[in-house]
């Protein structure tokens, strides 16, 4: 048994303090995948103890807080989540408050995070928790997984972080770390690959330190073994056990199957103003951005003249029209390429739109991020 020192010299400069915590690899054969994952544990735990970021949901890892943070973190980066999380906790501090919140208010609290069905599922799950679990989150992986919006990753994260139950929590970041450590070029989007990695992790995880183990992996994926750009192997607690690094494969792992190109939709967005009010309309209650509010918009790229004609059909007359620039928003399967016009109306057209004050736009109506460029424009922020 022993590390191959010659080989190590090539890839471990400057000295990485976590290497001394490593279980040594046999000289005559490489680790099996299960052994390699097991060998990660001591350096991973040690690194996490000294490198874990201080985050609001980590400081007080109550089940409700862990749940909300994990769902938010599926949408965006930690720094972007913090203000959303703090606002959410202030207004909806527990399961009972969430179960009772009005949907429109909930969507307003979620505004900008995207995937609004995740917010709706939070409320549905909170209602079930109220009816079935006495207003608490269940303290079992299996029971958690039955709730709307809670899949195996989220159930694992809540169970391990809030209750220290030894179950894995494998999301895309953890899959990246593990596939690099194992030098696995398998497609991480395949359920069979994920299940196998979960099995390795479940076996390797110290039964009394599930929270630190899972969060250590998540943190390594976020801070060191990063998704975009060069992984920071010089700081990585797993560097000496990482086969992907040793084999120079980090830029090709994880393997990503080519994505289908997104459909592009051209739309013309109309910022219809009258006095201090602006027109909104509610989106249909099914499909993309269901039940959110938006600026009126139509398919295609309209000229100023087309805009006048379109408005006339709605019984609206423009006093003045000004181009409001172009914007682009990328959803998972579609891209909107938007052309905007700012239109000052002569009158409020009867029964067509909801005309709201700027303050209401800010505080009351949930409008998706796709329109943020235009919101800034009418608020004089751009
Ligand atoms: N990303 C997903 N879950 C996370 C967590 N618990 N802490 C930090 N980043 C995360």
Coordinates of C-alpha atoms and ligand atoms in Angstrom, one line a residue:
X1 CA 0.0 0.0 0.0
X2 CA 1.2 3.5 -0.6
X3 CA 0.8 6.5 -2.9
X4 CA 2.9 6.5 -6.0
X5 CA 5.1 9.5 -5.0
X6 CA 6.5 10.1 -8.5
X7 CA 3.1 10.4 -10.0
X8 CA 1.8 12.5 -7.2
X9 CA 4.7 15.1 -7.7
X10 CA 3.3 15.9 -11.1
X11 CA -0.1 16.9 -10.1
X12 CA 0.0 17.9 -6.5
X13 CA 2.0 21.1 -6.3
X14 CA 1.8 23.2 -4.1
X15 CA 1.3 20.7 -1.3
X16 CA -2.3 20.2 -0.5
X17 CA -2.9 19.7 3.3
X18 CA -5.9 17.3 2.7
X19 CA -3.7 14.7 1.1
X20 CA -2.3 13.5 4.4
X21 CA -5.8 12.6 5.3
X22 CA -6.2 10.3 2.4
X23 CA -6.7 6.6 2.6
X24 CA -3.7 5.3 0.6
X25 CA -4.3 3.7 -2.8
X26 CA -2.8 0.3 -3.3
X27 CA 0.5 0.2 -5.3
X28 CA -0.4 -2.8 -7.4
X29 CA -3.9 -1.7 -8.6
X30 CA -6.1 1.3 -8.6
X31 CA -8.9 1.8 -6.1
X32 CA -12.2 0.3 -7.1
X33 CA -14.9 3.0 -7.6
X34 CA -16.4 2.1 -4.2
X35 CA -13.0 2.3 -2.5
X36 CA -12.3 5.7 -4.2
X37 CA -15.5 7.2 -2.9
X38 CA -14.8 5.8 0.5
X39 CA -11.3 7.4 0.4
X40 CA -12.9 10.8 -0.1
X41 CA -14.5 11.0 3.3
X42 CA -11.8 12.0 5.7
X43 CA -10.4 14.9 3.6
X44 CA -13.9 16.0 2.6
X45 CA -15.1 16.3 6.2
X46 CA -11.9 18.0 7.3
X47 CA -12.1 20.5 4.5
X48 CA -15.8 21.2 5.0
X49 CA -15.2 22.0 8.7
X50 CA -12.9 24.8 7.9
X51 CA -14.3 26.0 4.5
X52 CA -18.1 25.9 4.8
X53 CA -19.6 29.2 3.9
X54 CA -21.7 30.8 6.5
X55 CA -25.2 30.8 5.0
X56 CA -28.5 31.6 6.6
X57 CA -30.0 28.1 6.2
X58 CA -26.7 26.5 7.5
X59 CA -26.6 28.6 10.6
X60 CA -30.1 27.5 11.6
X61 CA -30.7 24.2 9.7
X62 CA -34.3 23.7 10.7
X63 CA -36.2 21.4 8.3
X64 CA -38.5 24.2 7.0
X65 CA -35.5 26.5 6.3
X66 CA -33.5 23.7 4.7
X67 CA -36.4 22.8 2.4
X68 CA -37.1 26.3 1.2
X69 CA -33.4 27.0 0.7
X70 CA -32.9 23.8 -1.3
X71 CA -35.8 24.6 -3.6
X72 CA -34.6 28.1 -4.2
X73 CA -31.0 26.8 -4.8
X74 CA -32.3 24.7 -7.6
X75 CA -33.1 27.9 -9.4
X76 CA -30.0 30.0 -9.0
X77 CA -26.7 30.8 -7.2
X78 CA -26.3 31.1 -3.4
X79 CA -25.7 34.8 -3.5
X80 CA -28.8 35.4 -5.5
X81 CA -30.9 33.2 -3.2
X82 CA -29.9 34.9 0.0
X83 CA -32.2 38.0 -0.3
X84 CA -35.1 35.8 -1.6
X85 CA -34.6 33.4 1.3
X86 CA -34.5 36.1 4.0
X87 CA -37.6 37.8 2.6
X88 CA -39.5 34.5 2.4
X89 CA -38.6 33.6 6.0
X90 CA -39.8 37.0 7.2
X91 CA -43.1 36.8 5.6
X92 CA -43.7 33.0 5.7
X93 CA -41.8 31.8 8.7
X94 CA -43.3 28.3 9.0
X95 CA -45.3 25.6 7.3
X96 CA -48.6 27.0 8.5
X97 CA -48.0 30.4 7.0
X98 CA -46.9 28.9 3.7
X99 CA -50.0 26.6 3.6
X100 CA -52.2 29.7 3.9
X101 CA -50.5 32.2 1.7
X102 CA -52.4 33.5 -1.3
X103 CA -51.0 32.2 -4.6
X104 CA -50.4 35.7 -6.0
X105 CA -48.4 36.7 -3.0
X106 CA -46.4 33.5 -3.1
X107 CA -45.6 34.2 -6.7
X108 CA -44.6 37.7 -5.9
X109 CA -42.1 36.4 -3.3
X110 CA -40.8 34.0 -6.0
X111 CA -40.7 36.7 -8.7
X112 CA -37.4 36.4 -10.6
X113 CA -36.5 33.0 -9.4
X114 CA -38.2 31.2 -12.3
X115 CA -39.9 27.8 -12.5
X116 CA -43.0 29.1 -10.7
X117 CA -44.5 25.7 -10.3
X118 CA -41.9 25.0 -7.7
X119 CA -43.4 27.8 -5.6
X120 CA -46.9 26.3 -6.2
X121 CA -45.6 22.9 -5.1
X122 CA -44.2 24.4 -1.9
X123 CA -47.7 25.6 -0.9
X124 CA -49.3 22.2 -1.9
X125 CA -46.7 20.3 0.2
X126 CA -47.2 22.7 3.1
X127 CA -50.9 22.0 3.0
X128 CA -50.2 18.3 3.2
X129 CA -47.8 18.8 6.0
X130 CA -50.4 20.7 7.9
X131 CA -53.1 18.1 7.3
X132 CA -50.9 15.0 7.8
X133 CA -47.8 15.8 9.7
X134 CA -48.9 18.3 12.3
X135 CA -47.5 21.3 10.5
X136 CA -43.9 19.8 10.4
X137 CA -41.8 18.3 7.7
X138 CA -41.7 14.5 8.0
X139 CA -38.4 13.2 9.4
X140 CA -38.1 10.3 6.9
X141 CA -36.5 10.3 3.4
X142 CA -39.4 8.2 2.0
X143 CA -42.1 10.4 3.5
X144 CA -40.4 13.5 2.3
X145 CA -40.1 12.1 -1.3
X146 CA -43.9 11.6 -1.5
X147 CA -44.5 15.3 -1.2
X148 CA -45.1 17.6 -4.3
X149 CA -41.9 19.0 -5.6
X150 CA -39.6 16.9 -3.5
X151 CA -37.6 14.4 -5.5
X152 CA -34.7 12.2 -4.3
X153 CA -32.2 15.1 -4.2
X154 CA -34.3 17.4 -2.1
X155 CA -35.6 14.6 0.2
X156 CA -31.9 13.6 0.7
X157 CA -30.8 17.1 1.4
X158 CA -33.6 17.8 3.9
X159 CA -33.2 14.4 5.6
X160 CA -29.4 14.7 5.9
X161 CA -29.0 18.4 6.6
X162 CA -31.9 18.9 8.9
X163 CA -32.2 15.5 10.5
X164 CA -28.7 14.0 9.9
X165 CA -30.2 10.9 8.4
X166 CA -27.6 9.1 6.4
X167 CA -29.0 9.3 2.9
X168 CA -27.2 10.8 -0.2
X169 CA -28.2 14.1 -1.8
X170 CA -27.1 13.9 -5.4
X171 CA -27.7 16.9 -7.7
X172 CA -25.9 18.0 -10.8
X173 CA -23.1 19.5 -8.8
X174 CA -22.4 16.3 -6.8
X175 CA -22.7 14.3 -10.0
X176 CA -20.0 16.4 -11.5
X177 CA -17.7 16.0 -8.5
X178 CA -18.2 12.2 -8.3
X179 CA -17.9 11.6 -12.1
X180 CA -14.6 13.5 -12.0
X181 CA -13.3 11.7 -9.0
X182 CA -14.1 8.4 -10.7
X183 CA -13.0 9.6 -14.2
X184 CA -16.4 8.4 -15.4
X185 CA -17.5 9.5 -18.8
X186 CA -20.9 8.2 -18.5
X187 CA -23.9 10.5 -19.1
X188 CA -24.8 11.9 -15.7
X189 CA -28.3 12.6 -16.9
X190 CA -29.0 8.9 -17.0
X191 CA -31.0 7.7 -14.0
X192 CA -28.9 4.5 -13.8
X193 CA -25.7 6.5 -13.5
X194 CA -27.2 8.7 -10.7
X195 CA -28.6 5.6 -8.9
X196 CA -25.1 4.0 -8.9
X197 CA -23.4 7.1 -7.6
X198 CA -26.1 7.4 -4.9
X199 CA -25.3 3.8 -3.9
X200 CA -21.6 4.5 -3.6
X201 CA -22.2 7.6 -1.5
X202 CA -24.7 5.9 0.8
X203 CA -22.2 3.2 1.5
X204 CA -19.3 5.6 2.0
X205 CA -21.1 8.2 4.1
X206 CA -20.2 8.2 7.8
X207 CA -23.5 7.3 9.5
X208 CA -23.3 10.1 12.1
X209 CA -22.1 12.9 9.8
X210 CA -24.5 12.8 6.9
X211 CA -25.1 16.5 7.0
X212 CA -21.4 17.5 6.8
X213 CA -20.7 14.8 4.2
X214 CA -23.4 15.9 1.8
X215 CA -22.9 19.6 2.3
X216 CA -19.1 19.0 1.9
X217 CA -19.8 17.5 -1.5
X218 CA -22.2 20.3 -2.5
X219 CA -19.7 22.9 -1.3
X220 CA -16.9 21.3 -3.2
X221 CA -19.0 21.3 -6.3
X222 CA -19.9 25.0 -5.8
X223 CA -16.5 26.4 -4.8
X224 CA -13.8 24.1 -6.1
X225 CA -14.9 21.6 -8.7
X226 CA -16.8 24.4 -10.4
X227 CA -19.2 23.9 -13.4
X228 CA -17.8 26.6 -15.6
X229 CA -14.1 27.3 -16.0
X230 CA -11.1 25.5 -14.6
X231 CA -11.6 23.4 -11.5
X232 CA -9.5 24.7 -8.6
X233 CA -7.6 21.4 -8.0
X234 CA -4.9 23.2 -6.0
X235 CA -7.5 23.8 -3.2
X236 CA -9.4 20.6 -3.6
X237 CA -9.7 18.2 -0.7
X238 CA -10.3 15.4 -3.2
X239 CA -7.4 16.2 -5.5
X240 CA -5.2 13.3 -4.5
X241 CA -8.0 10.8 -4.8
X242 CA -9.3 12.3 -8.1
X243 CA -8.8 10.0 -11.0
X244 CA -10.1 12.5 -13.6
X245 CA -7.4 14.9 -12.5
X246 CA -4.7 12.3 -12.6
X247 CA -5.8 11.3 -16.1
X248 CA -6.1 14.9 -17.3
X249 CA -9.8 14.4 -18.2
X250 CA -11.3 17.2 -16.2
X251 CA -12.3 19.3 -19.2
X252 CA -14.2 16.4 -20.7
X253 CA -16.0 15.3 -17.6
X254 CA -18.9 15.3 -16.9
X255 CA -19.9 14.1 -20.3
X256 CA -22.7 16.1 -21.6
X257 CA -25.0 14.8 -24.4
X258 CA -25.5 17.5 -27.0
X259 CA -28.6 19.6 -26.3
X260 CA -31.4 20.1 -28.7
X261 CA -31.4 23.7 -29.9
X262 CA -34.1 25.9 -28.3
X263 CA -37.0 27.2 -30.3
X264 CA -36.7 31.0 -30.8
X265 CA -39.8 33.1 -30.6
X266 CA -39.8 36.7 -31.7
X267 CA -42.2 38.9 -29.7
X268 CA -43.1 42.6 -29.6
X269 CA -43.6 43.9 -26.1
X270 CA -45.8 47.0 -25.6
X271 CA -45.3 49.2 -22.6
X272 CA -48.7 51.0 -22.6
X273 CA -48.7 54.0 -20.3
X274 CA -51.4 56.4 -19.4
X275 CA -50.5 58.9 -16.7
X276 CA -48.8 57.1 -13.9
X277 CA -50.3 53.7 -14.9
X278 CA -49.1 50.9 -17.1
X279 CA -50.9 48.1 -18.7
X280 CA -50.5 44.5 -17.6
X281 CA -52.3 41.4 -18.5
X282 CA -52.5 38.0 -16.8
X283 CA -51.1 35.0 -18.6
X284 CA -53.2 31.9 -19.1
X285 CA -53.4 29.6 -16.1
X286 CA -51.6 26.7 -17.9
X287 CA -48.2 26.5 -19.6
X288 CA -45.2 28.7 -19.5
X289 CA -45.3 31.3 -16.8
X290 CA -48.8 30.3 -15.9
X291 CA -50.9 33.0 -14.1
X292 CA -48.1 35.5 -13.9
X293 CA -48.6 39.1 -15.2
X294 CA -46.9 40.5 -18.2
X295 CA -46.7 43.5 -20.4
X296 CA -49.0 43.0 -23.4
X297 CA -47.1 41.4 -26.2
X298 CA -47.7 39.9 -29.6
X299 CA -45.9 37.4 -31.8
X300 CA -43.4 38.8 -34.4
X301 CA -41.4 41.9 -34.8
X302 CA -43.8 44.9 -35.3
X303 CA -42.9 48.3 -36.8
X304 CA -44.3 51.5 -35.2
X305 CA -47.0 51.5 -37.8
X306 CA -47.9 47.9 -37.0
X307 CA -48.1 48.8 -33.3
X308 CA -50.6 51.6 -34.0
X309 CA -52.7 49.2 -36.1
X310 CA -52.6 46.5 -33.4
X311 CA -53.6 49.0 -30.8
X312 CA -56.4 50.3 -32.9
X313 CA -57.9 46.8 -33.1
X314 CA -58.1 46.9 -29.3
X315 CA -59.7 50.3 -29.3
X316 CA -56.5 52.0 -28.1
X317 CA -55.0 55.1 -29.7
X318 CA -51.3 56.0 -29.3
X319 CA -50.4 59.6 -28.6
X320 CA -46.7 58.9 -28.9
X321 CA -44.6 55.8 -29.6
X322 CA -40.9 55.3 -28.8
X323 CA -38.7 52.2 -29.4
X324 CA -37.9 50.6 -26.0
X325 CA -35.0 48.4 -27.3
X326 CA -34.5 44.7 -27.6
X327 CA -34.2 42.1 -25.0
X328 CA -33.7 38.4 -24.9
X329 CA -34.8 35.8 -22.3
X330 CA -33.7 32.1 -22.3
X331 CA -36.1 29.5 -20.8
X332 CA -35.3 25.9 -20.7
X333 CA -36.8 25.0 -24.1
X334 CA -37.5 28.3 -25.7
X335 CA -35.9 31.7 -26.2
X336 CA -37.8 34.9 -26.5
X337 CA -36.3 37.6 -28.6
X338 CA -38.2 40.7 -27.8
X339 CA -38.6 44.1 -29.4
X340 CA -40.1 46.7 -27.1
X341 CA -42.1 49.9 -27.7
X342 CA -43.1 52.5 -25.1
X343 CA -46.5 53.8 -26.0
X344 CA -48.2 56.8 -24.4
X345 CA -51.9 56.3 -24.8
X346 CA -54.6 58.9 -25.4
X347 CA -57.2 57.1 -23.2
X348 CA -57.6 53.9 -21.2
X349 CA -59.0 51.4 -23.7
X350 CA -62.2 50.0 -22.3
X351 CA -61.9 46.6 -20.7
X352 CA -58.7 45.6 -22.4
X353 CA -55.9 45.6 -19.8
X354 CA -55.3 46.0 -16.2
X355 CA -53.7 49.5 -15.7
X356 CA -51.6 49.4 -12.5
X357 CA -49.5 52.0 -10.7
X358 CA -45.8 51.7 -10.7
X359 CA -45.8 51.0 -7.0
X360 CA -48.3 48.1 -7.5
X361 CA -46.1 46.7 -10.2
X362 CA -43.3 46.7 -7.8
X363 CA -45.1 45.3 -4.7
X364 CA -48.1 43.4 -5.8
X365 CA -48.1 41.9 -9.3
X366 CA -45.7 39.0 -10.0
X367 CA -44.0 39.7 -13.4
X368 CA -41.4 37.2 -14.7
X369 CA -37.8 38.2 -15.2
X370 CA -38.2 37.9 -18.9
X371 CA -39.5 41.5 -18.7
X372 CA -36.9 42.9 -16.3
X373 CA -35.2 45.1 -19.0
X374 CA -38.5 46.8 -19.6
X375 CA -39.4 47.2 -16.0
X376 CA -36.1 48.9 -15.4
X377 CA -36.8 51.2 -18.4
X378 CA -40.2 52.4 -17.2
X379 CA -38.8 52.8 -13.7
X380 CA -36.1 55.0 -15.1
X381 CA -33.4 52.6 -13.9
X382 CA -31.7 52.1 -17.3
Ligands
LIG1 N1 -26.7 24.3 -3.5 C1 -27.7 23.4 -3.4 N2 -27.8 23.1 -2.1 C2 -26.9 23.8 -1.4 C3 -26.6 24.0 0.0 N3 -27.3 23.3 0.9 N4 -25.6 24.9 0.3 C4 -25.0 25.6 -0.7 N5 -25.2 25.4 -2.0 C5 -26.2 24.6 -2.3

